Coordinates of C-alpha atoms in Angstrom, one line a residue:
Chain A
M1 CA 117.6 100.9 86.4
S2 CA 119.3 103.1 88.0
D3 CA 119.1 106.5 86.2
L4 CA 114.9 106.0 86.7
Q5 CA 115.5 106.4 90.0
A6 CA 116.7 109.8 89.3
E7 CA 112.8 110.7 88.5
R8 CA 110.7 112.1 90.8
V9 CA 107.1 112.8 91.3
W10 CA 105.6 116.3 90.4
E11 CA 102.3 117.3 91.6
V12 CA 100.0 119.1 89.1
F13 CA 97.9 122.0 89.8
R14 CA 95.7 123.9 87.0
Q15 CA 93.6 126.8 86.9
E16 CA 90.6 126.5 84.6
A17 CA 89.2 130.2 84.0
E18 CA 90.7 133.8 85.4
G19 CA 90.0 134.0 88.9
D20 CA 89.2 130.1 89.7
P21 CA 91.5 128.7 92.3
M22 CA 94.3 126.3 90.9
I23 CA 93.1 123.0 91.6
H24 CA 94.9 119.5 91.7
S25 CA 94.8 117.7 88.7
G26 CA 97.3 115.0 88.9
N27 CA 100.9 114.2 88.7
V28 CA 104.0 113.4 86.5
N29 CA 107.3 111.7 86.7
A30 CA 109.7 113.9 85.7
P31 CA 113.6 114.2 86.1
D32 CA 113.7 118.1 86.9
E33 CA 111.4 120.8 86.9
E34 CA 111.7 122.3 83.7
L35 CA 110.7 118.7 82.0
A36 CA 107.7 118.2 84.7
L37 CA 106.4 121.7 83.5
H38 CA 106.6 120.3 79.6
Y39 CA 105.0 116.9 80.7
A40 CA 102.2 119.1 82.6
R41 CA 101.5 121.1 79.4
E42 CA 101.3 117.9 77.4
F43 CA 98.9 116.1 79.8
Y44 CA 96.9 119.0 81.6
S45 CA 96.5 121.9 78.7
R46 CA 97.1 120.3 75.1
R47 CA 93.5 121.4 74.5
G48 CA 94.3 124.9 75.9
E49 CA 92.1 124.3 79.1
S50 CA 94.3 125.5 81.7
Q51 CA 94.9 129.4 82.2
R52 CA 97.7 128.8 84.3
L53 CA 99.9 125.4 85.8
W54 CA 102.1 124.4 88.8
V55 CA 103.9 121.8 89.5
V56 CA 105.7 120.9 93.0
A57 CA 107.9 118.2 94.3
R58 CA 105.6 115.8 95.8
D59 CA 108.0 115.6 98.7
A60 CA 108.0 119.2 99.1
I61 CA 104.5 119.0 100.6
A62 CA 103.7 118.7 103.7
E63 CA 100.8 117.2 104.8
L64 CA 98.8 117.3 108.4
D65 CA 97.4 114.2 108.8
D66 CA 96.4 114.1 112.5
P67 CA 92.6 113.2 112.4
D68 CA 92.3 114.7 116.0
L69 CA 93.5 118.4 114.4
L70 CA 91.5 118.1 111.3
R71 CA 88.5 117.2 112.4
P72 CA 88.3 117.4 116.0
P73 CA 85.9 115.0 117.8
F74 CA 83.7 118.1 119.3
D75 CA 80.4 120.0 118.5
R76 CA 81.6 122.5 115.9
S77 CA 78.3 123.4 115.0
H78 CA 78.7 127.6 116.5
K79 CA 81.1 127.9 113.5
R80 CA 78.5 127.2 110.8
P81 CA 75.1 128.9 109.9
G82 CA 73.5 125.9 109.9
G83 CA 74.5 125.7 113.8
Y84 CA 71.9 128.4 114.5
I85 CA 68.2 127.5 114.3
I86 CA 66.1 130.9 114.5
K87 CA 63.0 129.5 112.3
H88 CA 60.8 128.5 115.9
K89 CA 62.1 131.5 117.7
L90 CA 61.5 134.0 114.9
E91 CA 57.8 132.8 114.7
A92 CA 58.0 133.3 118.5
A93 CA 59.1 136.6 118.0
K94 CA 56.9 137.5 115.6
Q95 CA 54.1 136.3 117.1
R96 CA 54.9 138.4 120.6
A97 CA 55.3 141.5 118.7
S98 CA 52.1 141.6 116.6
R99 CA 50.8 140.6 120.0
A100 CA 52.2 143.9 121.8
D101 CA 51.0 146.0 118.8
A102 CA 47.6 145.0 119.4
T103 CA 47.5 145.7 122.9
E104 CA 48.9 149.0 122.1
Chain B
M1 CA 57.4 124.8 125.3
R2 CA 58.0 125.3 122.3
Y3 CA 61.4 127.2 123.3
A4 CA 62.4 124.1 125.2
E5 CA 61.6 122.1 121.8
T6 CA 64.1 124.3 120.2
R7 CA 66.8 123.7 122.5
M8 CA 66.2 120.2 122.1
N9 CA 66.9 120.7 118.2
D10 CA 70.0 123.1 118.5
T11 CA 71.5 120.0 119.6
D12 CA 70.8 117.9 117.0
V13 CA 72.9 119.8 114.8
I14 CA 75.5 117.5 115.8
Q15 CA 75.8 115.7 112.7
P16 CA 78.5 112.6 112.6
L17 CA 81.6 113.8 110.9
N18 CA 81.8 111.0 108.1
G19 CA 78.8 108.6 107.3
R20 CA 81.3 105.5 106.7
P21 CA 82.4 103.3 109.1
P22 CA 86.0 105.0 110.3
Y23 CA 88.8 102.4 109.9
E24 CA 92.3 102.1 111.7
P25 CA 95.6 101.1 110.0
G26 CA 95.5 97.7 110.0
D27 CA 92.0 96.9 110.6
A28 CA 91.4 94.8 107.3
D29 CA 87.7 94.3 108.5
A30 CA 87.0 98.2 109.0
F31 CA 88.7 98.7 105.8
Y32 CA 86.6 96.7 103.5
A33 CA 83.4 98.2 105.2
H34 CA 84.7 101.5 104.4
V35 CA 85.2 101.0 100.3
G36 CA 81.9 98.6 100.4
T37 CA 79.8 101.6 101.6
G38 CA 81.4 104.1 99.2
G39 CA 84.4 104.9 100.8
K40 CA 87.3 106.8 99.5
V41 CA 90.8 105.6 99.6
E42 CA 93.9 107.8 98.7
A43 CA 97.1 106.9 97.7
D44 CA 99.1 107.2 100.5
D45 CA 96.0 105.9 102.8
W46 CA 96.5 102.2 104.4
M47 CA 95.0 99.2 102.2
T48 CA 95.1 96.1 102.4
D49 CA 97.5 94.1 100.2
D50 CA 94.4 92.2 98.3
Y51 CA 93.0 95.7 97.5
R52 CA 96.1 97.2 96.2
A53 CA 97.3 94.4 93.9
A54 CA 93.3 94.2 92.8
V55 CA 93.5 97.9 91.8
L56 CA 97.3 97.7 90.5
K57 CA 96.0 94.9 88.1
F58 CA 93.3 97.0 87.0
V59 CA 94.9 100.0 86.6
E60 CA 97.8 98.4 85.4
M61 CA 95.5 96.4 82.3
H62 CA 93.8 99.8 81.5
A63 CA 97.1 101.5 80.8
N64 CA 98.4 98.7 79.2
S65 CA 94.9 98.6 76.6
E66 CA 95.3 102.5 76.5
L67 CA 99.1 102.2 75.1
M68 CA 98.5 99.2 72.7
G69 CA 95.3 100.6 71.6
V70 CA 96.8 103.4 69.1
L71 CA 98.8 100.5 67.2
P72 CA 95.7 99.9 65.4
E73 CA 94.8 103.2 64.8
R74 CA 98.4 104.4 64.1
D75 CA 98.7 102.4 60.6
W76 CA 96.0 104.4 59.4
I77 CA 97.7 108.3 60.2
M78 CA 99.5 108.1 56.4
R79 CA 96.5 106.9 55.3
A80 CA 93.6 108.9 56.3
P81 CA 91.7 110.5 53.6
T82 CA 91.8 114.0 54.1
L83 CA 93.9 116.7 55.9
R84 CA 91.5 117.1 58.6
R85 CA 91.1 113.6 59.7
K86 CA 94.8 113.0 59.9
L87 CA 94.7 116.0 62.3
A88 CA 91.7 114.3 64.0
L89 CA 93.5 110.6 64.3
T90 CA 96.7 111.7 65.5
S91 CA 94.9 114.0 68.2
K92 CA 93.5 111.1 69.2
I93 CA 96.0 108.8 69.4
Q94 CA 98.0 111.2 71.5
D95 CA 95.4 111.5 73.9
E96 CA 95.3 107.6 74.2
V97 CA 99.2 107.6 74.9
G98 CA 98.6 110.6 77.2
H99 CA 95.8 108.2 78.9
A100 CA 98.3 105.3 79.6
Q101 CA 100.7 107.7 81.1
L102 CA 98.5 109.0 83.6
L103 CA 97.3 105.4 84.6
Y104 CA 100.8 104.4 84.6
R105 CA 101.4 107.1 87.1
V106 CA 98.2 105.8 88.8
A107 CA 99.5 102.3 88.6
E108 CA 103.0 103.6 89.9
D109 CA 101.5 105.2 93.2
L110 CA 100.3 101.9 94.1
G111 CA 103.8 100.6 94.3
K112 CA 105.4 98.9 91.1
P113 CA 107.8 101.1 88.8
R114 CA 106.9 102.4 85.1
A115 CA 109.7 100.5 83.5
T116 CA 108.6 97.0 85.3
M117 CA 105.4 97.4 83.6
L118 CA 106.4 97.8 80.3
A119 CA 109.0 95.1 80.4
D120 CA 106.0 92.9 81.8
L121 CA 103.7 94.1 79.2
L122 CA 106.8 93.4 76.3
A123 CA 107.1 89.9 77.7
G124 CA 103.6 89.1 77.5
K125 CA 102.8 89.0 81.2
T126 CA 100.1 91.8 81.4
K127 CA 97.1 91.7 79.5
F128 CA 95.5 94.4 77.1
H129 CA 92.0 95.0 75.7
N130 CA 90.8 92.4 73.8
V131 CA 89.6 94.6 70.8
F132 CA 93.5 95.9 70.5
H133 CA 94.7 92.2 69.5
Y134 CA 92.6 92.4 65.6
P135 CA 94.2 93.8 62.3
T136 CA 92.5 97.2 60.8
R137 CA 91.3 96.3 57.3
S138 CA 89.6 99.3 56.4
W139 CA 89.3 103.3 56.6
A140 CA 86.0 102.0 57.9
D141 CA 87.4 100.1 60.7
V142 CA 88.8 103.3 62.0
G143 CA 85.4 104.8 62.2
I144 CA 83.8 101.8 64.0
I145 CA 86.9 101.6 66.8
A146 CA 86.5 105.5 67.4
W147 CA 82.5 105.1 67.5
L148 CA 82.0 101.8 69.0
V149 CA 84.8 100.6 70.9
D150 CA 85.6 103.9 72.2
A151 CA 81.9 104.2 73.4
A152 CA 82.2 100.5 74.8
A153 CA 85.0 101.6 77.1
I154 CA 83.3 105.0 78.0
V155 CA 80.4 103.3 79.3
S156 CA 82.7 101.0 81.7
Q157 CA 85.1 104.4 82.1
Q158 CA 81.9 106.6 83.1
A159 CA 81.3 103.8 86.0
L160 CA 85.0 103.6 87.4
R161 CA 84.5 108.0 87.9
D162 CA 82.6 106.5 91.0
S163 CA 86.1 104.2 91.8
S164 CA 86.7 104.0 95.7
Y165 CA 90.1 104.2 94.7
A166 CA 90.1 108.2 94.2
P167 CA 93.1 108.7 92.4
Y168 CA 91.7 106.3 89.6
A169 CA 88.2 108.1 89.7
R170 CA 89.9 111.7 89.3
T171 CA 92.1 110.6 86.2
M172 CA 88.5 109.0 84.6
R173 CA 87.1 112.2 84.9
K174 CA 89.6 113.4 83.1
I175 CA 89.6 110.5 80.6
C176 CA 86.3 110.4 79.5
W177 CA 85.8 114.1 79.0
E178 CA 88.9 113.4 76.2
E179 CA 86.9 110.1 75.1
S180 CA 83.9 111.7 73.9
V181 CA 85.6 113.6 71.2
H182 CA 86.5 110.4 69.7
V183 CA 83.2 108.9 69.7
M184 CA 82.2 112.3 67.5
H185 CA 85.3 111.8 65.6
G186 CA 84.4 108.5 65.0
R187 CA 80.8 108.7 64.6
D188 CA 81.7 111.4 62.1
V189 CA 83.8 109.4 60.0
V190 CA 80.9 106.4 60.2
L191 CA 78.3 109.1 59.3
T192 CA 80.5 110.6 56.1
M193 CA 81.0 106.8 54.7
M194 CA 77.2 106.2 55.0
S195 CA 76.1 109.1 53.2
G196 CA 79.0 108.2 50.5
T197 CA 79.2 105.5 47.6
D198 CA 77.1 102.3 48.0
A199 CA 81.1 100.8 48.2
Q200 CA 81.9 103.0 51.2
R201 CA 78.4 102.0 52.8
A202 CA 79.5 98.2 52.0
M203 CA 82.8 99.0 53.6
V204 CA 81.4 100.0 56.8
Q205 CA 79.5 97.3 57.0
E206 CA 82.0 94.7 56.5
A207 CA 84.2 96.4 59.5
L208 CA 80.9 96.2 61.6
D209 CA 80.6 93.0 60.6
R210 CA 84.2 91.8 61.8
W211 CA 84.2 94.4 65.1
W212 CA 80.6 93.3 66.4
G213 CA 82.2 90.0 67.7
P214 CA 85.0 91.3 69.9
L215 CA 82.6 94.3 70.7
M216 CA 80.1 92.1 72.9
Q217 CA 83.0 90.1 74.2
M218 CA 84.7 93.6 75.4
H219 CA 83.1 94.0 78.5
G220 CA 83.8 90.1 79.7
P221 CA 81.3 87.3 80.8
P222 CA 78.7 88.3 83.0
T223 CA 80.1 87.5 86.7
D224 CA 78.5 86.8 90.2
P225 CA 78.0 89.7 91.9
A226 CA 78.4 88.1 95.5
K227 CA 82.1 86.9 94.3
D228 CA 83.2 89.9 92.2
K229 CA 85.8 91.3 94.2
D230 CA 86.2 94.3 92.3
L231 CA 83.1 95.0 92.3
H232 CA 82.4 94.4 96.4
W233 CA 85.3 96.6 97.2
G234 CA 84.1 99.6 94.4
I235 CA 87.4 99.5 92.3
K236 CA 84.4 99.0 89.5
A237 CA 81.0 100.5 90.2
K238 CA 79.0 98.1 88.2
G239 CA 79.6 94.7 86.6
N240 CA 79.7 93.0 83.2
E241 CA 76.6 92.5 82.2
Q242 CA 75.0 95.7 83.3
L243 CA 77.9 97.6 81.1
R244 CA 77.0 95.6 77.9
Q245 CA 73.1 96.4 78.6
E246 CA 73.5 99.9 78.9
F247 CA 76.3 99.6 75.6
L248 CA 73.1 97.9 74.1
S249 CA 70.4 100.4 74.8
I250 CA 72.3 103.3 73.9
Y251 CA 74.1 102.4 70.4
V252 CA 72.1 99.6 69.0
P253 CA 69.4 102.2 68.3
R254 CA 71.9 104.4 66.7
I255 CA 73.7 102.1 64.6
R256 CA 70.6 100.9 62.9
E257 CA 69.1 104.1 62.5
I258 CA 71.9 104.9 60.0
G259 CA 71.0 101.5 57.8
L260 CA 73.8 99.3 59.5
R261 CA 72.6 95.5 59.9
I262 CA 73.8 94.4 63.3
P263 CA 75.4 90.7 62.2
D264 CA 73.2 89.1 65.5
P265 CA 70.1 87.6 64.2
A266 CA 69.2 86.8 67.8
L267 CA 69.7 90.8 68.9
R268 CA 66.4 91.9 70.5
L269 CA 65.2 93.9 73.5
D270 CA 62.9 91.9 75.5
E271 CA 60.0 94.1 76.6
T272 CA 59.3 92.7 79.6
T273 CA 62.8 92.1 81.0
A274 CA 64.2 95.8 79.5
R275 CA 67.2 93.5 78.8
W276 CA 68.9 92.9 75.4
V277 CA 68.8 89.3 74.3
Y278 CA 71.8 88.5 71.9
T279 CA 73.7 85.1 71.0
E280 CA 76.4 84.4 73.4
P281 CA 79.9 85.8 72.6
D282 CA 82.5 83.8 72.1
W283 CA 83.9 83.3 75.4
D284 CA 86.7 81.2 74.5
E285 CA 87.8 83.6 72.0
L286 CA 87.9 86.4 74.2
R287 CA 90.2 84.0 76.6
S288 CA 92.1 83.3 73.9
V289 CA 93.1 86.6 72.5
V290 CA 93.4 88.3 75.6
T291 CA 96.1 85.6 76.8
G292 CA 98.2 86.6 73.6
H293 CA 96.7 84.7 70.7
G294 CA 94.7 86.8 68.8
P295 CA 95.4 87.8 65.2
A296 CA 97.2 90.7 66.1
S297 CA 98.9 90.0 69.4
Q298 CA 102.1 88.8 68.5
S299 CA 103.2 91.3 65.7
R300 CA 101.6 94.1 67.9
L301 CA 104.0 92.9 70.9
E302 CA 106.7 92.8 68.8
F303 CA 106.4 96.2 67.2
R304 CA 106.3 98.0 70.8
R305 CA 109.4 95.7 71.8
V306 CA 111.1 97.3 68.5
N307 CA 109.8 100.8 69.2
Y308 CA 111.1 100.7 72.8
A309 CA 114.5 99.9 71.9
A310 CA 114.4 102.6 69.3
T311 CA 113.5 105.4 71.8
Q312 CA 115.9 103.6 74.6
W313 CA 118.3 107.1 73.5
V314 CA 115.3 109.4 74.1
R315 CA 114.9 107.9 77.8
D316 CA 119.1 107.9 78.2
A317 CA 119.1 111.6 76.8
I318 CA 116.5 112.9 79.1
M319 CA 118.1 111.2 82.2
G320 CA 121.6 112.0 81.3
N321 CA 120.6 115.9 80.7
A322 CA 118.9 115.7 84.5
A323 CA 122.3 114.2 85.8
A324 CA 124.4 116.3 84.4
A325 CA 122.1 119.7 85.2

């Protein structure tokens, strides 16, 4: 049992097609990086379905897990296109413009 | 006036960040409300002990089934009729062992080491699916297993892509993609034999006759949705009977259209309820088989034990090299 303690978890990222983002795919258990890469190839590209493979030791990953920072409980609608509703304003502006044209 | 209305609409843009009830670590009621309404759980999120134990049991049984499920097929590698069939069968077996590895990894993150899961499997303490407790008698069995056993498994595995336990759901997406190849391979084996001689057709019919009972038992007896906690907590998305009905809807026509006879005279689609009616599967046989009393249960476990001991040197070498590095 003690020898198994030496195994580490490696997170696997793969790129499906050239230009795609590296996407997290799963993880493997391996004592070192070299074997982790072999396992990753075996599990995530044995049909040639990956262009590129990364393994990252799980304990090397830092996570921001403060929800108040990640998704602040404030209105952030001004940061999104959907935060600007212009339909009625556009209609009003067009009507006003056409009225102005007609009176010229 | 219109302008004022527009201003009102602007404030409507503020959406709740998440439509599901949030939960704080330690709040079991809020946790169950979360998973009960489509919420997802990641490996390092807080979860109740009961939920963790239920997911672990479910995934461990699934992993065991993938690992034990290759043994009936392994027997036919050396007897495959052509080189291409041998390649396809070997590749399927490699996929299934790969699925076992992925699933043991998912289970390990829930707190049970892989070595302990393998030890429990070899000791007969944990279960694997009923269909892998039976012997394979002919090459037609290879076709029936790859086509229909894998198809029955896919029906439930597709539903697991929506599991509340997100690492399991993601793994199932990859597994389903690979299983779809197995079903085509199996259907091709069966169709090739059905297009052959009378003796070959009889061989497929004989295999179907033997496998139909275990296939009908495979999804388990109908459960009361109110009492099925795996369903309640979103670990699985569909009940046993619903899965069996889906399997029958797709596969009964496909089995019959190629001239095979399903060995259940009571099997029919009730047009008024749109449900399949069938002879009650032998639930006593199911219980007996999955607790290690099937015709091949003990020989399969013994093979695994011998194999595990025989491959100890590989594990030692891997860990020894790592220690030396």
